[in-house]
Each structure stands twice: as C-alpha cells, then as structure tokens.
Short mmCIF file of C-alpha atoms in Angstrom, two decimals:
data_model
loop_
_atom_site.label_atom_id
_atom_site.label_comp_id
_atom_site.label_asym_id
_atom_site.label_seq_id
_atom_site.Cartn_x
_atom_site.Cartn_y
_atom_site.Cartn_z
CA MET A 1 1.26 -21.03 -4.19
CA HIS A 2 2.79 -17.88 -4.98
CA ALA A 3 1.59 -14.86 -2.60
CA VAL A 4 2.29 -11.37 -5.22
CA ILE A 5 2.03 -8.81 -3.53
CA LEU A 6 1.65 -5.36 -4.68
CA ALA A 7 3.14 -2.95 -3.51
CA ALA A 8 4.86 -0.22 -5.55
CA GLY A 9 2.36 2.67 -6.33
CA ARG A 10 3.26 6.45 -5.40
CA GLY A 11 -0.74 6.04 -3.48
CA SER A 12 -0.49 10.60 -5.14
CA ARG A 13 -4.61 10.66 -3.35
CA MET A 14 -3.08 9.92 0.00
CA ARG A 15 -0.39 12.71 -0.24
CA PRO A 16 0.38 12.98 2.26
CA LEU A 17 0.36 10.25 4.14
CA SER A 18 2.15 8.47 0.99
CA ARG A 19 4.71 10.06 1.54
CA ILE A 20 5.61 10.13 5.60
CA THR A 21 6.18 5.86 4.14
CA PRO A 22 4.87 4.12 1.37
CA LYS A 23 0.99 3.57 1.26
CA PRO A 24 0.53 -0.46 2.63
CA MET A 25 2.77 0.55 5.09
CA LEU A 26 0.04 2.93 6.41
CA PRO A 27 -0.44 1.87 10.55
CA VAL A 28 -4.19 0.27 10.00
CA GLY A 29 -4.75 -0.87 14.10
CA ASP A 30 -1.77 -3.12 15.54
CA ARG A 31 0.27 -3.46 11.68
CA PRO A 32 0.95 -1.41 8.41
CA LEU A 33 -1.49 -1.98 5.98
CA VAL A 34 0.63 -4.52 3.59
CA ALA A 35 0.51 -6.71 6.55
CA HIS A 36 -3.37 -7.68 6.80
CA VAL A 37 -3.02 -8.31 2.64
CA ALA A 38 0.52 -10.89 3.47
CA ASP A 39 -1.66 -11.65 6.36
CA ALA A 40 -4.50 -13.58 4.82
CA ALA A 41 -1.81 -15.16 2.38
CA VAL A 42 -0.49 -16.71 4.25
CA ALA A 43 -2.90 -17.91 6.33
CA GLY A 44 -4.47 -19.28 3.27
CA GLY A 45 -1.72 -21.35 2.19
CA ALA A 46 1.26 -19.19 0.40
CA ASP A 47 4.09 -21.41 0.88
CA ASP A 48 6.02 -17.73 0.41
CA LEU A 49 5.44 -14.23 -0.57
CA ILE A 50 6.58 -12.10 -3.09
CA PHE A 51 6.42 -8.12 -2.40
CA VAL A 52 6.52 -5.68 -6.06
CA VAL A 53 8.19 -3.06 -4.96
CA GLY A 54 9.35 0.59 -6.12
CA ASP A 55 12.65 2.31 -5.78
CA SER A 56 11.91 3.56 -1.66
CA ASP A 57 11.48 -0.26 -0.69
CA GLY A 58 13.74 0.24 3.00
CA HIS A 59 10.46 0.19 4.68
CA LEU A 60 8.56 -2.65 3.96
CA ARG A 61 11.49 -4.56 3.92
CA GLU A 62 12.91 -3.38 7.62
CA TYR A 63 9.40 -4.48 8.99
CA PHE A 64 9.32 -8.09 6.44
CA GLY A 65 13.04 -9.13 6.17
CA ASP A 66 13.25 -12.78 4.82
CA SER A 67 10.94 -14.57 6.69
CA TYR A 68 6.72 -12.85 7.11
CA ARG A 69 5.32 -15.93 10.04
CA GLY A 70 7.17 -18.39 8.38
CA VAL A 71 7.57 -17.67 5.08
CA PRO A 72 10.26 -16.86 2.26
CA VAL A 73 9.69 -13.52 1.51
CA THR A 74 11.07 -11.87 -1.50
CA TYR A 75 11.11 -9.02 -2.76
CA ALA A 76 10.78 -7.33 -7.16
CA VAL A 77 11.07 -3.94 -7.89
CA GLN A 78 8.82 -2.00 -10.11
CA ASP A 79 11.19 1.35 -11.01
CA PRO A 80 9.09 3.56 -12.40
CA PRO A 81 6.31 1.49 -12.23
CA ALA A 82 4.06 1.57 -14.91
CA GLY A 83 0.48 -0.40 -14.03
CA THR A 84 -0.21 -3.43 -11.93
CA ALA A 85 0.25 -6.09 -15.47
CA ASP A 86 3.79 -4.27 -15.26
CA ALA A 87 4.45 -5.22 -11.24
CA VAL A 88 3.95 -8.55 -11.69
CA ARG A 89 5.99 -8.95 -15.14
CA CYS A 90 8.27 -8.04 -12.66
CA ALA A 91 7.54 -10.58 -9.89
CA THR A 92 7.78 -14.06 -13.02
CA PRO A 93 10.82 -14.14 -12.24
CA TYR A 94 10.34 -15.28 -9.05
CA ILE A 95 7.08 -18.01 -9.82
CA ASP A 96 7.27 -21.35 -10.91
CA GLY A 97 4.14 -22.74 -10.41
CA ARG A 98 -0.43 -21.65 -9.70
CA PHE A 99 0.45 -17.97 -8.66
CA ALA A 100 -1.86 -15.43 -6.98
CA VAL A 101 -1.64 -12.17 -7.17
CA LEU A 102 -3.20 -9.62 -4.44
CA ASN A 103 -3.11 -5.38 -3.90
CA GLY A 104 -1.25 -4.23 -1.47
CA ASP A 105 -2.96 -1.33 -0.42
CA ASN A 106 -6.84 -3.05 -0.69
CA LEU A 107 -8.14 -4.24 3.44
CA PHE A 108 -9.42 -8.35 1.78
CA GLU A 109 -12.19 -10.86 4.25
CA ALA A 110 -9.45 -13.84 4.68
CA GLU A 111 -11.89 -15.47 4.56
CA ALA A 112 -12.15 -14.92 0.76
CA ILE A 113 -8.72 -15.53 -0.06
CA ALA A 114 -8.24 -18.64 1.38
CA ARG A 115 -11.96 -19.01 -0.98
CA LEU A 116 -9.85 -17.83 -3.93
CA PHE A 117 -6.77 -19.79 -3.10
CA ASP A 118 -9.08 -22.86 -4.07
CA HIS A 119 -8.45 -22.52 -7.16
CA ASP A 120 -6.57 -22.39 -10.92
CA ALA A 121 -7.70 -19.53 -12.46
CA ALA A 122 -10.75 -17.15 -9.59
CA VAL A 123 -10.74 -13.89 -9.78
CA LEU A 124 -12.58 -11.96 -6.65
CA ALA A 125 -15.55 -10.18 -6.47
CA HIS A 126 -17.22 -7.56 -4.31
CA ARG A 127 -20.68 -6.77 -4.72
CA VAL A 128 -21.14 -2.82 -5.27
CA ASP A 129 -23.55 0.16 -5.36
CA ASP A 130 -21.82 2.12 -7.86
CA PRO A 131 -19.88 -0.20 -10.14
CA ARG A 132 -18.20 2.68 -12.58
CA GLU A 133 -15.21 3.54 -10.12
CA TYR A 134 -14.20 -0.34 -10.53
CA GLY A 135 -13.60 -3.02 -12.42
CA VAL A 136 -16.38 -4.47 -13.44
CA LEU A 137 -16.50 -8.15 -13.17
CA SER A 138 -19.81 -10.47 -16.89
CA THR A 139 -20.53 -13.59 -15.54
CA ASP A 140 -22.14 -16.64 -16.08
CA GLY A 141 -23.01 -18.05 -13.04
CA SER A 142 -19.67 -18.45 -10.89
CA ARG A 143 -18.30 -18.43 -14.27
CA VAL A 144 -16.23 -15.06 -15.46
CA THR A 145 -17.41 -14.33 -18.62
CA GLY A 146 -15.49 -11.07 -19.62
CA VAL A 147 -13.88 -7.58 -16.77
CA VAL A 148 -14.62 -3.55 -18.18
CA GLU A 149 -12.85 -0.67 -16.37
CA LYS A 150 -14.49 1.52 -14.33
CA PRO A 151 -17.68 1.46 -17.43
CA ASP A 152 -19.84 4.58 -17.50
CA ASP A 153 -22.96 1.73 -17.91
CA PRO A 154 -22.15 -1.21 -15.89
CA PRO A 155 -23.26 -4.57 -16.32
CA THR A 156 -22.61 -6.44 -12.78
CA ASP A 157 -22.81 -4.65 -10.00
CA LEU A 158 -19.74 -6.87 -9.31
CA ALA A 159 -15.95 -5.33 -8.37
CA ASN A 160 -12.94 -6.68 -9.50
CA ALA A 161 -11.30 -6.68 -5.78
CA GLY A 162 -7.86 -6.37 -6.19
CA ALA A 163 -6.64 -10.21 -6.59
CA TYR A 164 -6.68 -13.32 -8.45
CA VAL A 165 -5.65 -16.94 -9.50
CA PHE A 166 -3.63 -17.61 -12.04
CA PRO A 167 -1.84 -20.76 -13.34
CA GLY A 168 1.79 -21.02 -14.36
CA SER A 169 0.89 -21.31 -17.72
CA MET A 170 -0.27 -17.74 -16.97
CA ARG A 171 3.15 -16.28 -16.21
CA ASP A 172 3.68 -14.03 -20.22
CA ALA A 173 0.34 -13.21 -19.39
CA PHE A 174 1.97 -9.61 -18.89
CA ASP A 175 3.12 -8.49 -21.80
CA VAL A 176 0.45 -6.40 -22.11
CA SER A 177 0.25 -3.09 -24.62
CA ARG A 178 -0.40 0.29 -22.47
CA SER A 179 -3.98 0.89 -21.37
CA SER A 180 -4.83 4.95 -23.16
CA ARG A 181 -3.60 5.82 -19.73
CA GLY A 182 -0.56 4.88 -20.64
CA GLU A 183 -1.02 1.98 -17.88
CA TYR A 184 -0.03 -1.68 -18.41
CA GLU A 185 -3.14 -2.48 -16.86
CA ILE A 186 -3.98 -6.47 -14.60
CA THR A 187 -7.74 -5.94 -16.38
CA ASP A 188 -5.69 -7.00 -20.06
CA ALA A 189 -4.20 -10.12 -18.58
CA VAL A 190 -7.69 -11.14 -17.02
CA GLU A 191 -9.28 -10.90 -20.26
CA SER A 192 -6.20 -13.38 -21.25
CA LEU A 193 -6.69 -15.37 -18.42
CA ILE A 194 -11.21 -15.92 -18.70
CA ALA A 195 -10.31 -16.87 -22.42
CA GLU A 196 -7.38 -19.48 -21.83
CA CYS A 197 -8.66 -20.87 -18.64
CA ASP A 198 -12.24 -20.99 -16.32
CA VAL A 199 -11.91 -18.34 -14.08
CA THR A 200 -14.65 -18.78 -11.26
CA ALA A 201 -16.01 -14.99 -9.53
CA VAL A 202 -15.32 -15.55 -5.90
CA GLU A 203 -16.86 -13.29 -3.62
CA THR A 204 -16.05 -11.67 -1.15
CA ALA A 205 -19.14 -10.31 1.99
CA ARG A 206 -16.39 -6.84 2.69
CA TRP A 207 -13.66 -5.55 0.74
CA LEU A 208 -12.05 -2.40 0.53
CA ASP A 209 -10.17 -0.47 -1.35
CA VAL A 210 -7.80 1.91 1.15
CA ALA A 211 -6.79 5.38 -1.34
CA ARG A 212 -8.19 8.26 0.53
CA PRO A 213 -7.38 9.42 3.61
CA ASP A 214 -11.11 8.74 4.33
CA ASP A 215 -10.32 4.66 3.18
CA PHE A 216 -7.31 5.31 5.78
CA VAL A 217 -9.59 5.42 9.06
CA ARG A 218 -12.47 3.37 7.37
CA ALA A 219 -9.80 0.81 7.28
CA ASN A 220 -8.93 0.71 11.10
CA GLU A 221 -13.02 1.19 12.11
CA ILE A 222 -13.43 -2.22 10.00
CA VAL A 223 -9.49 -3.91 11.80
CA LEU A 224 -11.22 -2.67 15.15
CA ALA A 225 -14.68 -3.56 14.43
CA GLU A 226 -13.77 -7.36 13.46
CA GLY A 227 -10.58 -7.23 17.13
CA VAL A 228 -6.77 -6.27 17.04
CA PRO A 229 -4.91 -9.41 17.75
CA VAL A 230 -2.73 -7.44 20.48
CA GLU A 231 -0.28 -9.80 21.60
CA ASP A 232 -0.22 -9.63 24.99
CA GLY A 233 -2.17 -7.09 25.26
CA ASP A 234 -5.64 -6.81 27.08
CA HIS A 235 -8.92 -6.79 25.20
CA TRP A 236 -10.81 -4.38 28.02
CA GLY A 237 -14.52 -4.79 26.74
CA ASP A 238 -16.70 -2.54 24.29
CA GLY A 239 -14.21 -3.18 21.72
CA VAL A 240 -11.26 -1.54 23.40
CA TYR A 241 -7.43 -3.26 23.03
CA VAL A 242 -4.92 -1.88 25.08
CA ALA A 243 -1.06 -2.99 23.95
CA PRO A 244 1.54 -4.58 26.03
CA GLY A 245 3.60 -0.69 27.75
CA ALA A 246 1.07 1.38 27.54
CA SER A 247 -0.90 3.92 30.74
CA VAL A 248 -4.01 5.24 30.97
CA ALA A 249 -5.00 7.43 33.66
CA ASP A 250 -7.80 6.12 36.36
CA ASP A 251 -9.59 8.90 34.85
CA ALA A 252 -10.04 8.36 31.83
CA THR A 253 -12.56 7.59 29.01
CA VAL A 254 -11.96 5.22 26.16
CA HIS A 255 -15.38 3.76 23.55
CA GLY A 256 -14.67 1.41 22.17
CA PRO A 257 -14.50 0.17 19.59
CA ALA A 258 -10.92 1.85 19.77
CA MET A 259 -6.92 0.41 20.17
CA ILE A 260 -4.59 1.63 22.79
CA GLY A 261 -1.04 0.84 20.75
CA ALA A 262 2.15 0.23 22.88
CA ASN A 263 3.80 2.98 24.97
CA ALA A 264 1.40 4.70 24.30
CA VAL A 265 0.12 7.01 27.39
CA ILE A 266 -3.80 8.83 27.75
CA GLU A 267 -2.99 10.75 30.55
CA SER A 268 -6.28 12.55 33.18
CA ASP A 269 -9.85 13.47 32.01
CA ALA A 270 -8.19 12.21 28.31
CA VAL A 271 -11.84 11.57 26.82
CA ILE A 272 -11.11 8.47 23.63
CA ARG A 273 -14.12 7.86 21.89
CA GLY A 274 -14.73 5.08 18.82
CA PRO A 275 -13.12 4.32 16.31
CA SER A 276 -10.26 5.33 17.27
CA VAL A 277 -6.80 3.95 17.46
CA VAL A 278 -3.33 6.04 18.98
CA GLY A 279 -0.61 4.17 17.59
CA ALA A 280 3.10 3.15 19.56
CA GLY A 281 4.63 5.92 21.94
CA ALA A 282 1.90 7.95 21.06
CA SER A 283 0.07 10.97 23.62
CA VAL A 284 -3.46 12.33 24.44
CA GLY A 285 -2.65 15.14 26.99
CA PRO A 286 -5.28 15.96 29.48
CA GLU A 287 -8.30 16.11 28.47
CA ALA A 288 -8.44 16.25 24.89
CA GLU A 289 -11.23 14.11 23.81
CA LEU A 290 -10.49 11.97 20.00
CA THR A 291 -13.18 10.78 18.03
CA ARG A 292 -12.65 9.21 14.87
CA SER A 293 -9.46 10.32 14.28
CA VAL A 294 -5.95 7.85 13.98
CA LEU A 295 -2.86 9.31 15.35
CA PHE A 296 -0.26 7.70 13.95
CA PRO A 297 2.99 6.33 16.69
CA GLY A 298 4.81 8.44 17.61
CA ALA A 299 1.88 11.38 17.55
CA ARG A 300 1.30 13.79 20.83
CA VAL A 301 -1.85 15.87 21.69
CA GLY A 302 -1.85 18.34 24.41
CA SER A 303 -4.15 19.13 26.78
CA ARG A 304 -7.85 20.37 26.18
CA VAL A 305 -7.09 19.00 22.30
CA LEU A 306 -10.39 17.98 20.75
CA LEU A 307 -9.79 16.10 17.12
CA ASN A 308 -13.43 15.21 15.48
CA GLY A 309 -11.93 12.73 12.19
CA VAL A 310 -8.00 13.69 12.04
CA VAL A 311 -5.58 10.94 11.23
CA LEU A 312 -2.75 13.39 12.57
CA GLY A 313 0.73 12.11 11.40
CA PRO A 314 4.83 11.33 13.07
CA ARG A 315 6.61 13.63 14.47
CA CYS A 316 3.58 15.53 14.44
CA ASP A 317 2.29 18.39 18.31
CA LEU A 318 -0.52 20.00 18.45
CA SER A 319 -0.39 22.22 21.26
CA THR A 320 -2.63 23.05 24.00
CA GLY A 321 -6.51 23.43 23.34
CA ALA A 322 -6.18 22.81 19.07
CA CYS A 323 -9.70 22.06 17.33
CA VAL A 324 -8.98 19.84 14.45
CA SER A 325 -12.07 19.29 12.86
CA GLY A 326 -12.95 16.71 9.41
CA THR A 327 -16.65 15.80 10.16
CA HIS A 328 -19.54 18.20 8.13
CA GLN A 329 -23.23 18.23 7.97
CA SER A 330 -23.06 16.41 4.49
CA GLY A 331 -21.17 13.48 6.08
CA GLU A 332 -17.80 12.32 7.51
CA THR A 333 -14.14 13.27 5.19
CA THR A 334 -11.33 13.08 7.44
CA SER A 335 -8.44 15.86 8.29
CA VAL A 336 -5.08 15.03 7.52
CA VAL A 337 -1.82 16.61 9.81
CA ALA A 338 1.03 15.56 9.06
CA THR A 339 4.47 17.27 7.35
CA HIS A 340 5.07 16.16 3.70
CA SER A 341 8.55 14.73 3.95
CA PRO A 342 9.94 11.12 4.63
CA LEU A 343 10.16 9.08 7.89
CA GLU A 344 14.17 7.90 7.01
CA SER A 345 12.73 3.98 9.26
CA ALA A 346 9.37 2.67 8.99
CA LEU A 347 7.09 3.56 11.61
CA GLY A 348 7.49 1.55 15.33
CA TYR A 349 3.59 0.28 14.20
#
C-alpha cells in the first residue's frame, strides 16, 4: 500500500498562518498537522509515504527526511498547484500497485484509516449536519454509487472525508479535464473509480477539515482530548501534558486539556485554561492568563497578558498587560496574531 499525502495547497483561508509555514506543517499538539496524517497511514499499514509538495517544501522535507517511523518517504512536486487530481497525477510515477490518497490538512481518526486500508477501493465518509459545503456521497448500503461536489440539494448527509483507496489499475484515472473552478478535481477520478469498481464507503466518527484558524484551534482541542503521546514527558492528569524540559512555576495553574511543549516556560501565577497549547520554547509571563489559545513554538506572552481564543504565531511577543480576545457572544471565533514573513526553517515542534 502506497500512501499519497497531498500537501501542496496554498492554504489561502488559513492566512496569515499559512504564510509562516505551509498549512500542513502547522503545529497540532506536539507535531505538525500532516504528521498526524502520516501517523495514521503508517499505523494503517502503509508501505511507503509519497508527499505531494509545492515549490516551497523545505519545511516538510526537513521534518520527514527520507524515512518516517521506519517507512520510506518520497516527494513529488506539484508546481503550480492545479487541483487534487493533478496532485495525485504528480505522484503516479512512484506508484506500483494499490494506493491510498489522503488530504494532508485533514485530521483523521486513525482506526478509520486502518479500516479504509482493508479495502481495494474505498472512500472515507463522515456524516455532517450541512453537506452543502462538501463533496457528498450517494450509497446503496455500504457501496458508493455517486459523488457530487457541494450540491444545493444533497442526496445524503455523507460527506467525502478526503481519504481514498484506489487499485493500481486506476493510476490513469487522474488525467481529468478542468472543472468549472479551473482545477483538476479528484472527484472526477472518484467517479471513474465508482464506474470501474465496487467502492466501499468507510464511515468515520471523527473527522476535521482544517481550513481556517478556528479549525486549527479545534484540531488542537481534539488531539488534546484524545491524549498527546509526549515522549519522555509527564501526564499531570486532567488532560495536562508537559514535555521534557518545560518549566512550570509551582504557583502557576494549568487546567486541562492542555499541553506545555518542550522547553516552554510558564511563570509565577500564570493561568492556562484548556483547551490550550503552549508550543516548544514559548513563554508565558507572570500573572498572564490563556484560555482556548495556541502559542506557536517560540511565541512570548508578557506579564498580565490576557488571551482568549487566540493563536499567537512564532516570533511574536505580546508585551505586558495586552488583552486579545477572539470570543464573541454569537459563538467562539479565533483571533490571530502573527507575522506575514515565512520562517527560514521548520518550527521546533
């Protein structure tokens, strides 16, 4: 089983965070978002990983190298990005046999990916309240009979959840025509798969398309709730995970779910309320309060700073007494404080 992981998108809806580092490399828990995808693929039995990357792929290559968790890694370059079917087509020279395709900016349930990999032809599906924002699957029992992109009148509530298995005979299915959006869509390749094979809809209970900053905070919340396997770190109970080298003052308070990254510093009388992540090497000053917030690695929060529903990017320093909130009465939203300039090298997760 080849696992093709799509990681070349521009992430325009995630700006300015996606200007700092490619969206799949944004930190979720103690690792990049795309590493959670790779972990699920490896756990599901992938024999190799093929990352489809853009022209600015240095951060991803720096993190994964030539091998990840004992599985060989290959890179296929898509330049310029021209849609998901085109991305897979760029990977076909490295495919010989059955292959999976997974969106590199989605958060998958690992057990569902393992079930997906049990089939010769399959699509991951997730039931949603409003399917009009997604590709929607029609089914006959567990067999997929059709797929339509963002319909006004959805035939079912089963959303296409961005993970697929294709038999090796379908390598050429990605030579499709441009859609009305001007891109080469994987939906067209899935339609060919449905016409040629019995395609199984594999339902997943948990799935998140990490498209916007609020989704990014939600992704961290999900990972924290499911438990962060911090190597050589401490689990304080109440869903609080502390990585090696982190320093938390005795009179600081951390309410889970929360993760304090490697070599992070939480100073006296600071309060962290979950779901929150303080990234590696980040610091939280005395009497500062963080609620439902994510600090990128290296971010700094001064004394008596109040953050509520905030993403603070790397190289950002909020001085004493600042107050930033992304929470409104109409519902939870997220404020982003970040620079627009890209990092020269990958974050230290």
